[in-house]
JSON list of C-alpha atoms in Angstrom, two decimals:
[
{"chain": "A", "resi": 1367, "resn": "MET", "atom": "CA", "xyz": [3.77, 33.48, -31.15]},
{"chain": "A", "resi": 1368, "resn": "THR", "atom": "CA", "xyz": [2.21, 30.29, -30.32]},
{"chain": "A", "resi": 1369, "resn": "GLU", "atom": "CA", "xyz": [-0.36, 30.00, -27.99]},
{"chain": "A", "resi": 1370, "resn": "GLU", "atom": "CA", "xyz": [0.06, 27.35, -24.82]},
{"chain": "A", "resi": 1371, "resn": "PRO", "atom": "CA", "xyz": [-2.77, 24.79, -25.00]},
{"chain": "A", "resi": 1372, "resn": "LYS", "atom": "CA", "xyz": [-5.34, 25.13, -21.98]},
{"chain": "A", "resi": 1373, "resn": "GLY", "atom": "CA", "xyz": [-4.70, 22.83, -19.03]},
{"chain": "A", "resi": 1374, "resn": "ARG", "atom": "CA", "xyz": [-0.77, 22.60, -19.72]},
{"chain": "A", "resi": 1375, "resn": "SER", "atom": "CA", "xyz": [1.53, 24.19, -17.83]},
{"chain": "A", "resi": 1376, "resn": "ALA", "atom": "CA", "xyz": [4.43, 26.05, -19.73]},
{"chain": "A", "resi": 1377, "resn": "SER", "atom": "CA", "xyz": [7.11, 25.81, -17.36]},
{"chain": "A", "resi": 1378, "resn": "SER", "atom": "CA", "xyz": [6.72, 22.10, -16.80]},
{"chain": "A", "resi": 1379, "resn": "GLY", "atom": "CA", "xyz": [5.30, 20.63, -19.69]},
{"chain": "A", "resi": 1380, "resn": "GLY", "atom": "CA", "xyz": [2.81, 18.64, -17.91]},
{"chain": "A", "resi": 1381, "resn": "THR", "atom": "CA", "xyz": [-1.06, 19.02, -17.25]},
{"chain": "A", "resi": 1382, "resn": "THR", "atom": "CA", "xyz": [-2.34, 21.30, -14.56]},
{"chain": "A", "resi": 1383, "resn": "SER", "atom": "CA", "xyz": [-5.53, 20.50, -12.84]},
{"chain": "A", "resi": 1384, "resn": "ALA", "atom": "CA", "xyz": [-7.66, 21.66, -10.10]},
{"chain": "A", "resi": 1385, "resn": "THR", "atom": "CA", "xyz": [-7.36, 18.09, -8.51]},
{"chain": "A", "resi": 1386, "resn": "PRO", "atom": "CA", "xyz": [-3.68, 16.90, -7.38]},
{"chain": "A", "resi": 1387, "resn": "PRO", "atom": "CA", "xyz": [-2.77, 13.76, -9.22]},
{"chain": "A", "resi": 1388, "resn": "VAL", "atom": "CA", "xyz": [-3.34, 10.23, -6.96]},
{"chain": "A", "resi": 1389, "resn": "ILE", "atom": "CA", "xyz": [-0.80, 7.59, -6.36]},
{"chain": "A", "resi": 1390, "resn": "SER", "atom": "CA", "xyz": [-2.20, 3.80, -5.65]},
{"chain": "A", "resi": 1391, "resn": "LEU", "atom": "CA", "xyz": [-1.09, 0.44, -5.85]},
{"chain": "A", "resi": 1392, "resn": "MET", "atom": "CA", "xyz": [-2.62, -2.51, -7.07]},
{"chain": "A", "resi": 1393, "resn": "LEU", "atom": "CA", "xyz": [-1.64, -6.00, -5.37]},
{"chain": "A", "resi": 1394, "resn": "ILE", "atom": "CA", "xyz": [-1.75, -8.96, -7.52]},
{"chain": "A", "resi": 1395, "resn": "VAL", "atom": "CA", "xyz": [-3.21, -12.05, -5.74]},
{"chain": "A", "resi": 1396, "resn": "PRO", "atom": "CA", "xyz": [-3.79, -15.73, -6.77]},
{"chain": "A", "resi": 1397, "resn": "ASP", "atom": "CA", "xyz": [-7.52, -15.26, -5.23]},
{"chain": "A", "resi": 1398, "resn": "ALA", "atom": "CA", "xyz": [-9.09, -11.83, -5.21]},
{"chain": "A", "resi": 1399, "resn": "ASP", "atom": "CA", "xyz": [-12.13, -12.95, -3.07]},
{"chain": "A", "resi": 1400, "resn": "ALA", "atom": "CA", "xyz": [-9.68, -14.73, -0.55]},
{"chain": "A", "resi": 1401, "resn": "ALA", "atom": "CA", "xyz": [-7.43, -11.50, -0.20]},
{"chain": "A", "resi": 1402, "resn": "VAL", "atom": "CA", "xyz": [-10.48, -9.46, -0.33]},
{"chain": "A", "resi": 1403, "resn": "ALA", "atom": "CA", "xyz": [-11.58, -11.38, 2.87]},
{"chain": "A", "resi": 1404, "resn": "TRP", "atom": "CA", "xyz": [-7.96, -11.43, 4.55]},
{"chain": "A", "resi": 1405, "resn": "TYR", "atom": "CA", "xyz": [-7.49, -7.61, 4.44]},
{"chain": "A", "resi": 1406, "resn": "LYS", "atom": "CA", "xyz": [-11.01, -7.01, 6.15]},
{"chain": "A", "resi": 1407, "resn": "THR", "atom": "CA", "xyz": [-10.31, -9.55, 8.61]},
{"chain": "A", "resi": 1408, "resn": "ALA", "atom": "CA", "xyz": [-6.70, -8.81, 9.17]},
{"chain": "A", "resi": 1409, "resn": "LEU", "atom": "CA", "xyz": [-6.39, -4.74, 8.60]},
{"chain": "A", "resi": 1410, "resn": "GLY", "atom": "CA", "xyz": [-9.85, -3.80, 8.91]},
{"chain": "A", "resi": 1411, "resn": "ALA", "atom": "CA", "xyz": [-10.02, -2.98, 5.21]},
{"chain": "A", "resi": 1412, "resn": "THR", "atom": "CA", "xyz": [-13.31, -1.45, 3.90]},
{"chain": "A", "resi": 1413, "resn": "GLU", "atom": "CA", "xyz": [-14.48, -2.74, 0.52]},
{"chain": "A", "resi": 1414, "resn": "LEU", "atom": "CA", "xyz": [-15.55, 0.26, -2.13]},
{"chain": "A", "resi": 1415, "resn": "TRP", "atom": "CA", "xyz": [-16.21, -2.02, -5.02]},
{"chain": "A", "resi": 1416, "resn": "ASN", "atom": "CA", "xyz": [-15.41, -5.40, -6.04]},
{"chain": "A", "resi": 1417, "resn": "LEU", "atom": "CA", "xyz": [-16.07, -6.59, -10.11]},
{"chain": "A", "resi": 1418, "resn": "GLY", "atom": "CA", "xyz": [-15.06, -9.98, -9.26]},
{"chain": "A", "resi": 1419, "resn": "GLY", "atom": "CA", "xyz": [-11.05, -10.44, -9.49]},
{"chain": "A", "resi": 1420, "resn": "VAL", "atom": "CA", "xyz": [-10.51, -6.68, -9.19]},
{"chain": "A", "resi": 1421, "resn": "ALA", "atom": "CA", "xyz": [-11.60, -4.78, -5.95]},
{"chain": "A", "resi": 1422, "resn": "GLY", "atom": "CA", "xyz": [-11.31, -1.42, -4.38]},
{"chain": "A", "resi": 1423, "resn": "LEU", "atom": "CA", "xyz": [-10.20, -1.45, -0.58]},
{"chain": "A", "resi": 1424, "resn": "GLU", "atom": "CA", "xyz": [-9.18, 1.37, 2.07]},
{"chain": "A", "resi": 1425, "resn": "ILE", "atom": "CA", "xyz": [-7.67, 1.37, 4.90]},
{"chain": "A", "resi": 1426, "resn": "SER", "atom": "CA", "xyz": [-8.63, 4.40, 7.26]},
{"chain": "A", "resi": 1427, "resn": "GLY", "atom": "CA", "xyz": [-9.08, 6.53, 4.14]},
{"chain": "A", "resi": 1428, "resn": "ALA", "atom": "CA", "xyz": [-5.93, 5.31, 2.08]},
{"chain": "A", "resi": 1429, "resn": "PRO", "atom": "CA", "xyz": [-7.48, 3.31, -0.94]},
{"chain": "A", "resi": 1430, "resn": "PHE", "atom": "CA", "xyz": [-5.38, 0.34, -2.89]},
{"chain": "A", "resi": 1431, "resn": "PHE", "atom": "CA", "xyz": [-6.88, -2.26, -5.52]},
{"chain": "A", "resi": 1432, "resn": "LEU", "atom": "CA", "xyz": [-6.24, -6.24, -5.67]},
{"chain": "A", "resi": 1433, "resn": "HIS", "atom": "CA", "xyz": [-6.07, -7.61, -9.11]},
{"chain": "A", "resi": 1434, "resn": "GLU", "atom": "CA", "xyz": [-6.77, -11.30, -9.59]},
{"chain": "A", "resi": 1435, "resn": "VAL", "atom": "CA", "xyz": [-3.66, -12.93, -11.38]},
{"chain": "A", "resi": 1436, "resn": "ASN", "atom": "CA", "xyz": [-4.44, -12.78, -15.00]},
{"chain": "A", "resi": 1437, "resn": "PRO", "atom": "CA", "xyz": [-2.63, -15.76, -16.79]},
{"chain": "A", "resi": 1438, "resn": "GLU", "atom": "CA", "xyz": [-2.69, -13.60, -20.36]},
{"chain": "A", "resi": 1439, "resn": "ASN", "atom": "CA", "xyz": [-0.69, -10.77, -18.66]},
{"chain": "A", "resi": 1440, "resn": "PRO", "atom": "CA", "xyz": [2.32, -12.57, -17.64]},
{"chain": "A", "resi": 1441, "resn": "THR", "atom": "CA", "xyz": [4.41, -9.15, -16.71]},
{"chain": "A", "resi": 1442, "resn": "GLU", "atom": "CA", "xyz": [1.74, -8.94, -13.16]},
{"chain": "A", "resi": 1443, "resn": "THR", "atom": "CA", "xyz": [2.02, -11.47, -11.27]},
{"chain": "A", "resi": 1444, "resn": "SER", "atom": "CA", "xyz": [1.88, -12.17, -7.65]},
{"chain": "A", "resi": 1445, "resn": "PRO", "atom": "CA", "xyz": [4.97, -12.72, -5.63]},
{"chain": "A", "resi": 1446, "resn": "GLY", "atom": "CA", "xyz": [4.07, -16.21, -4.73]},
{"chain": "A", "resi": 1447, "resn": "ARG", "atom": "CA", "xyz": [4.28, -16.99, -8.28]},
{"chain": "A", "resi": 1448, "resn": "ALA", "atom": "CA", "xyz": [7.01, -14.99, -9.06]},
{"chain": "A", "resi": 1449, "resn": "GLY", "atom": "CA", "xyz": [8.89, -16.17, -5.86]},
{"chain": "A", "resi": 1450, "resn": "VAL", "atom": "CA", "xyz": [10.06, -12.57, -5.00]},
{"chain": "A", "resi": 1451, "resn": "THR", "atom": "CA", "xyz": [8.33, -9.62, -4.19]},
{"chain": "A", "resi": 1452, "resn": "SER", "atom": "CA", "xyz": [9.45, -6.10, -5.60]},
{"chain": "A", "resi": 1453, "resn": "THR", "atom": "CA", "xyz": [7.30, -3.52, -3.78]},
{"chain": "A", "resi": 1454, "resn": "ARG", "atom": "CA", "xyz": [6.97, -3.40, -0.20]},
{"chain": "A", "resi": 1455, "resn": "ILE", "atom": "CA", "xyz": [3.75, -1.98, 1.36]},
{"chain": "A", "resi": 1456, "resn": "GLU", "atom": "CA", "xyz": [4.34, 0.73, 4.12]},
{"chain": "A", "resi": 1457, "resn": "VAL", "atom": "CA", "xyz": [1.46, 1.67, 6.40]},
{"chain": "A", "resi": 1458, "resn": "PHE", "atom": "CA", "xyz": [1.55, 4.36, 9.24]},
{"chain": "A", "resi": 1459, "resn": "ALA", "atom": "CA", "xyz": [-0.67, 4.12, 12.09]},
{"chain": "A", "resi": 1460, "resn": "ASP", "atom": "CA", "xyz": [-0.82, 5.27, 16.02]},
{"chain": "A", "resi": 1461, "resn": "ASP", "atom": "CA", "xyz": [-0.53, 1.83, 17.18]},
{"chain": "A", "resi": 1462, "resn": "PRO", "atom": "CA", "xyz": [1.97, -0.17, 14.73]},
{"chain": "A", "resi": 1463, "resn": "ASP", "atom": "CA", "xyz": [2.23, -3.09, 17.34]},
{"chain": "A", "resi": 1464, "resn": "ASP", "atom": "CA", "xyz": [-1.70, -3.81, 17.14]},
{"chain": "A", "resi": 1465, "resn": "VAL", "atom": "CA", "xyz": [-1.72, -3.71, 13.24]},
{"chain": "A", "resi": 1466, "resn": "ILE", "atom": "CA", "xyz": [0.99, -6.20, 13.10]},
{"chain": "A", "resi": 1467, "resn": "GLU", "atom": "CA", "xyz": [-0.41, -8.25, 15.91]},
{"chain": "A", "resi": 1468, "resn": "ARG", "atom": "CA", "xyz": [-3.89, -8.32, 13.92]},
{"chain": "A", "resi": 1469, "resn": "ALA", "atom": "CA", "xyz": [-2.13, -9.31, 10.63]},
{"chain": "A", "resi": 1470, "resn": "VAL", "atom": "CA", "xyz": [-0.20, -12.23, 12.30]},
{"chain": "A", "resi": 1471, "resn": "ALA", "atom": "CA", "xyz": [-3.48, -13.59, 14.39]},
{"chain": "A", "resi": 1472, "resn": "ALA", "atom": "CA", "xyz": [-5.37, -13.67, 10.88]},
{"chain": "A", "resi": 1473, "resn": "GLY", "atom": "CA", "xyz": [-2.45, -15.54, 8.91]},
{"chain": "A", "resi": 1474, "resn": "ALA", "atom": "CA", "xyz": [0.64, -13.12, 8.20]},
{"chain": "A", "resi": 1475, "resn": "ALA", "atom": "CA", "xyz": [4.16, -14.36, 8.67]},
{"chain": "A", "resi": 1476, "resn": "SER", "atom": "CA", "xyz": [6.03, -12.41, 11.15]},
{"chain": "A", "resi": 1477, "resn": "GLY", "atom": "CA", "xyz": [8.62, -10.21, 9.48]},
{"chain": "A", "resi": 1478, "resn": "ALA", "atom": "CA", "xyz": [10.91, -7.55, 11.15]},
{"chain": "A", "resi": 1479, "resn": "GLU", "atom": "CA", "xyz": [10.44, -6.95, 14.90]},
{"chain": "A", "resi": 1480, "resn": "ILE", "atom": "CA", "xyz": [9.24, -3.63, 15.92]},
{"chain": "A", "resi": 1481, "resn": "GLU", "atom": "CA", "xyz": [12.04, -1.64, 16.74]},
{"chain": "A", "resi": 1482, "resn": "ASP", "atom": "CA", "xyz": [12.75, 2.08, 17.06]},
{"chain": "A", "resi": 1483, "resn": "HIS", "atom": "CA", "xyz": [14.58, 3.88, 14.45]},
{"chain": "A", "resi": 1484, "resn": "ARG", "atom": "CA", "xyz": [16.04, 7.40, 15.26]},
{"chain": "A", "resi": 1485, "resn": "MET", "atom": "CA", "xyz": [15.12, 9.18, 11.69]},
{"chain": "A", "resi": 1486, "resn": "PRO", "atom": "CA", "xyz": [15.52, 12.54, 10.76]},
{"chain": "A", "resi": 1487, "resn": "TRP", "atom": "CA", "xyz": [11.66, 13.23, 11.46]},
{"chain": "A", "resi": 1488, "resn": "GLY", "atom": "CA", "xyz": [12.09, 11.99, 14.64]},
{"chain": "A", "resi": 1489, "resn": "THR", "atom": "CA", "xyz": [12.13, 8.53, 16.80]},
{"chain": "A", "resi": 1490, "resn": "HIS", "atom": "CA", "xyz": [9.89, 5.92, 14.58]},
{"chain": "A", "resi": 1491, "resn": "ARG", "atom": "CA", "xyz": [8.74, 2.42, 15.65]},
{"chain": "A", "resi": 1492, "resn": "GLN", "atom": "CA", "xyz": [8.66, 0.45, 12.66]},
{"chain": "A", "resi": 1493, "resn": "GLY", "atom": "CA", "xyz": [8.11, -3.51, 12.05]},
{"chain": "A", "resi": 1494, "resn": "GLY", "atom": "CA", "xyz": [6.45, -5.70, 9.61]},
{"chain": "A", "resi": 1495, "resn": "PHE", "atom": "CA", "xyz": [5.00, -8.97, 8.18]},
{"chain": "A", "resi": 1496, "resn": "THR", "atom": "CA", "xyz": [4.19, -10.51, 4.87]},
{"chain": "A", "resi": 1497, "resn": "ASP", "atom": "CA", "xyz": [0.63, -11.29, 4.08]},
{"chain": "A", "resi": 1498, "resn": "PRO", "atom": "CA", "xyz": [-0.62, -14.61, 2.81]},
{"chain": "A", "resi": 1499, "resn": "PHE", "atom": "CA", "xyz": [-0.23, -13.41, -0.58]},
{"chain": "A", "resi": 1500, "resn": "GLY", "atom": "CA", "xyz": [3.56, -12.74, -0.55]},
{"chain": "A", "resi": 1501, "resn": "HIS", "atom": "CA", "xyz": [3.16, -8.99, -0.10]},
{"chain": "A", "resi": 1502, "resn": "HIS", "atom": "CA", "xyz": [5.62, -7.28, 2.38]},
{"chain": "A", "resi": 1503, "resn": "TRP", "atom": "CA", "xyz": [4.31, -4.76, 4.91]},
{"chain": "A", "resi": 1504, "resn": "SER", "atom": "CA", "xyz": [6.24, -2.41, 6.84]},
{"chain": "A", "resi": 1505, "resn": "VAL", "atom": "CA", "xyz": [4.18, -0.80, 9.92]},
{"chain": "A", "resi": 1506, "resn": "GLY", "atom": "CA", "xyz": [5.37, 2.55, 11.66]},
{"chain": "A", "resi": 1507, "resn": "ASP", "atom": "CA", "xyz": [4.14, 4.97, 13.66]},
{"chain": "A", "resi": 1508, "resn": "LYS", "atom": "CA", "xyz": [5.11, 8.28, 12.15]},
{"chain": "A", "resi": 1509, "resn": "SER", "atom": "CA", "xyz": [5.18, 8.61, 8.30]},
{"chain": "A", "resi": 1510, "resn": "PRO", "atom": "CA", "xyz": [8.07, 10.38, 6.42]},
{"chain": "A", "resi": 1511, "resn": "LEU", "atom": "CA", "xyz": [5.52, 11.90, 3.79]},
{"chain": "A", "resi": 1512, "resn": "ARG", "atom": "CA", "xyz": [5.76, 15.33, 4.46]},
{"chain": "A", "resi": 1513, "resn": "PRO", "atom": "CA", "xyz": [8.36, 17.70, 4.93]},
{"chain": "A", "resi": 1514, "resn": "PHE", "atom": "CA", "xyz": [10.67, 17.89, 7.74]},
{"chain": "A", "resi": 1515, "resn": "PRO", "atom": "CA", "xyz": [12.05, 19.14, 9.95]},
{"chain": "A", "resi": 1516, "resn": "SER", "atom": "CA", "xyz": [8.56, 20.51, 10.97]}
]
């Protein structure tokens, strides 16, 4: 009989841990210092650390990373250089109108107008903007990131 390795779940084949996995995102930007300054001003981000070209930030406890374009790694580039974006950042806040207004006042391009949407988790207000680095942001008032109906 073979013993199951410690720290592995027999049913899933995965590693078990006292700490659940964390999903994060890293935004590729042409100028990390300019991006750090913009996210702090426009979205109230807090700088967690900065290694010069790579920085950790958080907005209301939600961490994310910035990484300056690395010409030696062409598989990761900024939306401005690629001409498209393949990721939309979703933010949920009590006042999505205020978040979008602050971003636009700091230089973001207006995106989708804020509208009420009927969703399975209730009426949801959402709009958006594109930051100066080409990343599309959707800002809503209710997160669908929990089971529903509640």
